Amino acid sequence: MRRQQYKDFDATELFCPRCRRSVPVRKRLLLVLSEGEKYDYTCVYCGTSVGDKLVKDNEGVKILLK
Ligand SMILES: [Zn+2]
């Protein structure tokens, strides 16, 4: 078995609690918010939502230094 890292939700496979294994997922635009776009990831087999992600495109990659 291969261990999966969840550092990035752009993975094409995520763990589905209903299928009890890593499954291919469908990315779907869920909401457009003032702070960014929220995407929902659903299992292609059972349709269970397995994760979501907030994409802030207008800012891109921003590093804040204190
Ligand atoms: Zn599933």
mmCIF file of N, CA, C and O and ligand atoms in Angstrom:
data_model
loop_
_atom_site.group_PDB
_atom_site.id
_atom_site.type_symbol
_atom_site.label_atom_id
_atom_site.label_comp_id
_atom_site.label_asym_id
_atom_site.label_seq_id
_atom_site.Cartn_x
_atom_site.Cartn_y
_atom_site.Cartn_z
ATOM 1 N N MET A 1 0.833 -1.200 0.000
ATOM 2 C CA MET A 1 0.000 0.000 0.000
ATOM 3 C C MET A 1 0.870 1.253 0.000
ATOM 4 O O MET A 1 1.887 1.311 0.660
ATOM 5 N N ARG A 2 0.396 2.209 -0.748
ATOM 6 C CA ARG A 2 1.122 3.445 -0.897
ATOM 7 C C ARG A 2 0.477 4.498 0.008
ATOM 8 O O ARG A 2 -0.726 4.650 0.008
ATOM 9 N N ARG A 3 1.300 5.186 0.773
ATOM 10 C CA ARG A 3 0.762 6.239 1.627
ATOM 11 C C ARG A 3 0.507 7.485 0.810
ATOM 12 O O ARG A 3 1.299 7.838 -0.042
ATOM 13 N N GLN A 4 -0.598 8.140 1.094
ATOM 14 C CA GLN A 4 -0.906 9.367 0.371
ATOM 15 C C GLN A 4 -0.707 10.586 1.239
ATOM 16 O O GLN A 4 -1.092 10.589 2.395
ATOM 17 N N GLN A 5 -0.159 11.607 0.663
ATOM 18 C CA GLN A 5 0.035 12.864 1.366
ATOM 19 C C GLN A 5 -1.102 13.796 0.968
ATOM 20 O O GLN A 5 -1.476 13.855 -0.185
ATOM 21 N N TYR A 6 -1.618 14.521 1.946
ATOM 22 C CA TYR A 6 -2.727 15.424 1.661
ATOM 23 C C TYR A 6 -2.290 16.882 1.641
ATOM 24 O O TYR A 6 -3.053 17.755 1.965
ATOM 25 N N LYS A 7 -1.051 17.100 1.229
ATOM 26 C CA LYS A 7 -0.585 18.487 1.224
ATOM 27 C C LYS A 7 -1.266 19.312 0.139
ATOM 28 O O LYS A 7 -1.350 20.510 0.247
ATOM 29 N N ASP A 8 -1.755 18.689 -0.894
ATOM 30 C CA ASP A 8 -2.421 19.423 -1.960
ATOM 31 C C ASP A 8 -3.698 18.699 -2.366
ATOM 32 O O ASP A 8 -3.662 17.537 -2.713
ATOM 33 N N PHE A 9 -4.789 19.428 -2.356
ATOM 34 C CA PHE A 9 -6.070 18.849 -2.708
ATOM 35 C C PHE A 9 -6.289 18.738 -4.209
ATOM 36 O O PHE A 9 -7.344 18.326 -4.652
ATOM 37 N N ASP A 10 -5.300 19.119 -5.004
ATOM 38 C CA ASP A 10 -5.440 18.962 -6.446
ATOM 39 C C ASP A 10 -5.148 17.531 -6.867
ATOM 40 O O ASP A 10 -5.108 17.217 -8.040
ATOM 41 N N ALA A 11 -4.982 16.667 -5.918
ATOM 42 C CA ALA A 11 -4.766 15.254 -6.203
ATOM 43 C C ALA A 11 -5.954 14.721 -6.999
ATOM 44 O O ALA A 11 -7.081 15.149 -6.804
ATOM 45 N N THR A 12 -5.707 13.793 -7.890
ATOM 46 C CA THR A 12 -6.801 13.233 -8.675
ATOM 47 C C THR A 12 -7.505 12.121 -7.918
ATOM 48 O O THR A 12 -8.573 11.691 -8.303
ATOM 49 N N GLU A 13 -6.892 11.645 -6.839
ATOM 50 C CA GLU A 13 -7.525 10.620 -6.023
ATOM 51 C C GLU A 13 -7.555 11.053 -4.565
ATOM 52 O O GLU A 13 -6.582 11.582 -4.049
ATOM 53 N N LEU A 14 -8.700 10.818 -3.929
ATOM 54 C CA LEU A 14 -8.841 11.116 -2.508
ATOM 55 C C LEU A 14 -9.503 9.918 -1.841
ATOM 56 O O LEU A 14 -10.124 9.102 -2.496
ATOM 57 N N PHE A 15 -9.394 9.883 -0.521
ATOM 58 C CA PHE A 15 -10.002 8.771 0.198
ATOM 59 C C PHE A 15 -11.503 8.994 0.342
ATOM 60 O O PHE A 15 -11.942 10.046 0.792
ATOM 61 N N CYS A 16 -12.290 8.018 -0.053
ATOM 62 C CA CYS A 16 -13.741 8.091 0.093
ATOM 63 C C CYS A 16 -14.159 7.242 1.286
ATOM 64 O O CYS A 16 -13.873 6.049 1.315
ATOM 65 N N PRO A 17 -14.830 7.865 2.281
ATOM 66 C CA PRO A 17 -15.232 7.107 3.471
ATOM 67 C C PRO A 17 -16.287 6.044 3.165
ATOM 68 O O PRO A 17 -16.372 5.040 3.865
ATOM 69 N N ARG A 18 -17.086 6.282 2.127
ATOM 70 C CA ARG A 18 -18.111 5.293 1.813
ATOM 71 C C ARG A 18 -17.542 4.092 1.059
ATOM 72 O O ARG A 18 -17.886 2.941 1.344
ATOM 73 N N CYS A 19 -16.654 4.338 0.100
ATOM 74 C CA CYS A 19 -16.022 3.246 -0.656
ATOM 75 C C CYS A 19 -14.861 2.614 0.121
ATOM 76 O O CYS A 19 -14.385 1.552 -0.223
ATOM 77 N N ARG A 20 -14.399 3.326 1.144
ATOM 78 C CA ARG A 20 -13.296 2.873 2.003
ATOM 79 C C ARG A 20 -12.001 2.618 1.240
ATOM 80 O O ARG A 20 -11.280 1.664 1.495
ATOM 81 N N ARG A 21 -11.749 3.465 0.246
ATOM 82 C CA ARG A 21 -10.486 3.403 -0.478
ATOM 83 C C ARG A 21 -10.272 4.720 -1.218
ATOM 84 O O ARG A 21 -11.181 5.547 -1.288
ATOM 85 N N SER A 22 -9.080 4.859 -1.792
ATOM 86 C CA SER A 22 -8.803 6.038 -2.591
ATOM 87 C C SER A 22 -9.536 5.903 -3.916
ATOM 88 O O SER A 22 -9.489 4.857 -4.552
ATOM 89 N N VAL A 23 -10.205 6.956 -4.299
ATOM 90 C CA VAL A 23 -11.021 6.916 -5.509
ATOM 91 C C VAL A 23 -10.707 8.122 -6.382
ATOM 92 O O VAL A 23 -10.282 9.157 -5.895
ATOM 93 N N PRO A 24 -10.938 7.986 -7.686
ATOM 94 C CA PRO A 24 -10.824 9.169 -8.546
ATOM 95 C C PRO A 24 -11.946 10.149 -8.196
ATOM 96 O O PRO A 24 -13.051 9.703 -7.853
ATOM 97 N N VAL A 25 -11.660 11.430 -8.249
ATOM 98 C CA VAL A 25 -12.663 12.421 -7.865
ATOM 99 C C VAL A 25 -12.990 13.378 -9.006
ATOM 100 O O VAL A 25 -12.196 13.581 -9.915
ATOM 101 N N ARG A 26 -14.173 13.933 -8.921
ATOM 102 C CA ARG A 26 -14.612 14.976 -9.838
ATOM 103 C C ARG A 26 -14.561 16.309 -9.128
ATOM 104 O O ARG A 26 -15.062 16.437 -8.019
ATOM 105 N N LYS A 27 -13.958 17.294 -9.804
ATOM 106 C CA LYS A 27 -13.881 18.630 -9.242
ATOM 107 C C LYS A 27 -15.063 19.436 -9.775
ATOM 108 O O LYS A 27 -15.345 19.391 -10.969
ATOM 109 N N ARG A 28 -15.736 20.142 -8.912
ATOM 110 C CA ARG A 28 -16.926 20.869 -9.306
ATOM 111 C C ARG A 28 -16.911 22.230 -8.623
ATOM 112 O O ARG A 28 -16.624 22.320 -7.432
ATOM 113 N N LEU A 29 -17.219 23.265 -9.380
ATOM 114 C CA LEU A 29 -17.287 24.600 -8.789
ATOM 115 C C LEU A 29 -18.553 24.690 -7.946
ATOM 116 O O LEU A 29 -19.660 24.469 -8.441
ATOM 117 N N LEU A 30 -18.366 24.978 -6.680
ATOM 118 C CA LEU A 30 -19.489 24.974 -5.757
ATOM 119 C C LEU A 30 -20.028 26.380 -5.507
ATOM 120 O O LEU A 30 -21.221 26.617 -5.627
ATOM 121 N N LEU A 31 -19.138 27.293 -5.183
ATOM 122 C CA LEU A 31 -19.542 28.641 -4.823
ATOM 123 C C LEU A 31 -18.503 29.637 -5.295
ATOM 124 O O LEU A 31 -17.320 29.331 -5.310
ATOM 125 N N VAL A 32 -18.974 30.832 -5.650
ATOM 126 C CA VAL A 32 -18.038 31.903 -5.940
ATOM 127 C C VAL A 32 -18.192 32.927 -4.825
ATOM 128 O O VAL A 32 -19.256 33.499 -4.636
ATOM 129 N N LEU A 33 -17.136 33.062 -4.061
ATOM 130 C CA LEU A 33 -17.152 33.964 -2.911
ATOM 131 C C LEU A 33 -16.283 35.173 -3.205
ATOM 132 O O LEU A 33 -15.472 35.142 -4.122
ATOM 133 N N SER A 34 -16.437 36.197 -2.396
ATOM 134 C CA SER A 34 -15.604 37.391 -2.588
ATOM 135 C C SER A 34 -14.133 37.077 -2.385
ATOM 136 O O SER A 34 -13.267 37.672 -2.992
ATOM 137 N N GLU A 35 -13.852 36.081 -1.549
ATOM 138 C CA GLU A 35 -12.459 35.711 -1.273
ATOM 139 C C GLU A 35 -11.883 34.679 -2.243
ATOM 140 O O GLU A 35 -10.696 34.414 -2.232
ATOM 141 N N GLY A 36 -12.728 34.102 -3.079
ATOM 142 C CA GLY A 36 -12.232 33.108 -4.040
ATOM 143 C C GLY A 36 -13.332 32.166 -4.477
ATOM 144 O O GLY A 36 -14.508 32.386 -4.214
ATOM 145 N N GLU A 37 -12.927 31.096 -5.163
ATOM 146 C CA GLU A 37 -13.893 30.125 -5.652
ATOM 147 C C GLU A 37 -13.770 28.845 -4.841
ATOM 148 O O GLU A 37 -12.666 28.352 -4.619
ATOM 149 N N LYS A 38 -14.912 28.314 -4.445
ATOM 150 C CA LYS A 38 -14.886 27.102 -3.658
ATOM 151 C C LYS A 38 -15.231 25.914 -4.542
ATOM 152 O O LYS A 38 -16.252 25.914 -5.231
ATOM 153 N N TYR A 39 -14.344 24.928 -4.533
ATOM 154 C CA TYR A 39 -14.538 23.720 -5.322
ATOM 155 C C TYR A 39 -14.863 22.553 -4.407
ATOM 156 O O TYR A 39 -14.372 22.471 -3.288
ATOM 157 N N ASP A 40 -15.696 21.685 -4.956
ATOM 158 C CA ASP A 40 -16.095 20.499 -4.213
ATOM 159 C C ASP A 40 -15.564 19.283 -4.966
ATOM 160 O O ASP A 40 -15.625 19.241 -6.192
ATOM 161 N N TYR A 41 -15.056 18.304 -4.229
ATOM 162 C CA TYR A 41 -14.546 17.080 -4.838
ATOM 163 C C TYR A 41 -15.470 15.938 -4.472
ATOM 164 O O TYR A 41 -15.700 15.685 -3.287
ATOM 165 N N THR A 42 -15.988 15.263 -5.475
ATOM 166 C CA THR A 42 -16.886 14.148 -5.208
ATOM 167 C C THR A 42 -16.347 12.856 -5.808
ATOM 168 O O THR A 42 -15.696 12.849 -6.860
ATOM 169 N N CYS A 43 -16.644 11.765 -5.129
ATOM 170 C CA CYS A 43 -16.252 10.427 -5.567
ATOM 171 C C CYS A 43 -16.992 10.093 -6.873
ATOM 172 O O CYS A 43 -18.194 10.312 -6.978
ATOM 173 N N VAL A 44 -16.270 9.577 -7.856
ATOM 174 C CA VAL A 44 -16.914 9.261 -9.138
ATOM 175 C C VAL A 44 -17.821 8.033 -9.036
ATOM 176 O O VAL A 44 -18.687 7.822 -9.868
ATOM 177 N N TYR A 45 -17.622 7.213 -8.013
ATOM 178 C CA TYR A 45 -18.420 5.988 -7.878
ATOM 179 C C TYR A 45 -19.736 6.209 -7.140
ATOM 180 O O TYR A 45 -20.794 5.798 -7.597
ATOM 181 N N CYS A 46 -19.667 6.838 -5.956
ATOM 182 C CA CYS A 46 -20.881 6.964 -5.146
ATOM 183 C C CYS A 46 -21.366 8.404 -5.025
ATOM 184 O O CYS A 46 -22.435 8.649 -4.490
ATOM 185 N N GLY A 47 -20.586 9.368 -5.500
ATOM 186 C CA GLY A 47 -21.036 10.759 -5.456
ATOM 187 C C GLY A 47 -20.882 11.444 -4.110
ATOM 188 O O GLY A 47 -21.330 12.567 -3.937
ATOM 189 N N THR A 48 -20.250 10.780 -3.160
ATOM 190 C CA THR A 48 -20.018 11.382 -1.847
ATOM 191 C C THR A 48 -18.998 12.515 -1.955
ATOM 192 O O THR A 48 -17.997 12.381 -2.649
ATOM 193 N N SER A 49 -19.271 13.594 -1.270
ATOM 194 C CA SER A 49 -18.320 14.692 -1.225
ATOM 195 C C SER A 49 -17.146 14.279 -0.346
ATOM 196 O O SER A 49 -17.334 13.927 0.807
ATOM 197 N N VAL A 50 -15.946 14.276 -0.928
ATOM 198 C CA VAL A 50 -14.785 13.813 -0.171
ATOM 199 C C VAL A 50 -13.825 14.944 0.209
ATOM 200 O O VAL A 50 -12.852 14.723 0.905
ATOM 201 N N GLY A 51 -14.129 16.156 -0.251
ATOM 202 C CA GLY A 51 -13.274 17.262 0.130
ATOM 203 C C GLY A 51 -13.667 18.531 -0.580
ATOM 204 O O GLY A 51 -14.447 18.508 -1.522
ATOM 205 N N ASP A 52 -13.142 19.641 -0.111
ATOM 206 C CA ASP A 52 -13.363 20.888 -0.824
ATOM 207 C C ASP A 52 -12.128 21.757 -0.725
ATOM 208 O O ASP A 52 -11.216 21.463 0.039
ATOM 209 N N LYS A 53 -12.106 22.776 -1.542
ATOM 210 C CA LYS A 53 -10.921 23.603 -1.628
ATOM 211 C C LYS A 53 -11.324 25.025 -1.977
ATOM 212 O O LYS A 53 -12.233 25.214 -2.788
ATOM 213 N N LEU A 54 -10.671 25.979 -1.387
ATOM 214 C CA LEU A 54 -10.920 27.382 -1.710
ATOM 215 C C LEU A 54 -9.740 27.893 -2.533
ATOM 216 O O LEU A 54 -8.601 27.822 -2.099
ATOM 217 N N VAL A 55 -10.044 28.327 -3.750
ATOM 218 C CA VAL A 55 -8.994 28.827 -4.640
ATOM 219 C C VAL A 55 -9.086 30.340 -4.700
ATOM 220 O O VAL A 55 -10.129 30.889 -5.051
ATOM 221 N N LYS A 56 -7.991 30.970 -4.350
ATOM 222 C CA LYS A 56 -7.960 32.432 -4.401
ATOM 223 C C LYS A 56 -7.157 32.847 -5.611
ATOM 224 O O LYS A 56 -5.955 32.991 -5.538
ATOM 225 N N ASP A 57 -7.853 32.992 -6.749
ATOM 226 C CA ASP A 57 -7.070 33.269 -7.957
ATOM 227 C C ASP A 57 -6.563 34.665 -8.058
ATOM 228 O O ASP A 57 -5.549 34.880 -8.662
ATOM 229 N N ASN A 58 -7.322 35.619 -7.556
ATOM 230 C CA ASN A 58 -6.884 36.999 -7.759
ATOM 231 C C ASN A 58 -5.609 37.325 -7.007
ATOM 232 O O ASN A 58 -4.884 38.222 -7.381
ATOM 233 N N GLU A 59 -5.318 36.562 -5.966
ATOM 234 C CA GLU A 59 -4.098 36.815 -5.206
ATOM 235 C C GLU A 59 -2.928 35.961 -5.685
ATOM 236 O O GLU A 59 -1.795 36.351 -5.551
ATOM 237 N N GLY A 60 -3.238 34.789 -6.207
ATOM 238 C CA GLY A 60 -2.181 33.878 -6.615
ATOM 239 C C GLY A 60 -1.422 33.418 -5.403
ATOM 240 O O GLY A 60 -1.978 33.292 -4.335
ATOM 241 N N VAL A 61 -0.158 33.161 -5.595
ATOM 242 C CA VAL A 61 0.661 32.726 -4.472
ATOM 243 C C VAL A 61 1.217 33.965 -3.785
ATOM 244 O O VAL A 61 1.906 34.783 -4.388
ATOM 245 N N LYS A 62 0.844 34.127 -2.560
ATOM 246 C CA LYS A 62 1.248 35.327 -1.838
ATOM 247 C C LYS A 62 1.906 34.925 -0.532
ATOM 248 O O LYS A 62 1.353 34.135 0.220
ATOM 249 N N ILE A 63 3.069 35.448 -0.303
ATOM 250 C CA ILE A 63 3.777 35.134 0.933
ATOM 251 C C ILE A 63 3.792 36.388 1.799
ATOM 252 O O ILE A 63 4.234 37.446 1.359
ATOM 253 N N LEU A 64 3.224 36.265 2.965
ATOM 254 C CA LEU A 64 3.188 37.409 3.875
ATOM 255 C C LEU A 64 4.321 37.309 4.883
ATOM 256 O O LEU A 64 4.474 36.291 5.541
ATOM 257 N N LEU A 65 5.084 38.362 4.979
ATOM 258 C CA LEU A 65 6.199 38.377 5.932
ATOM 259 C C LEU A 65 5.847 39.296 7.078
ATOM 260 O O LEU A 65 5.325 40.396 6.873
ATOM 261 N N LYS A 66 6.164 38.864 8.273
ATOM 262 C CA LYS A 66 5.855 39.708 9.442
ATOM 263 C C LYS A 66 7.126 40.344 9.976
ATOM 264 O O LYS A 66 8.194 39.763 9.864
HETATM 265 ZN ZN ZN B 1 -17.174 6.636 -2.989
#
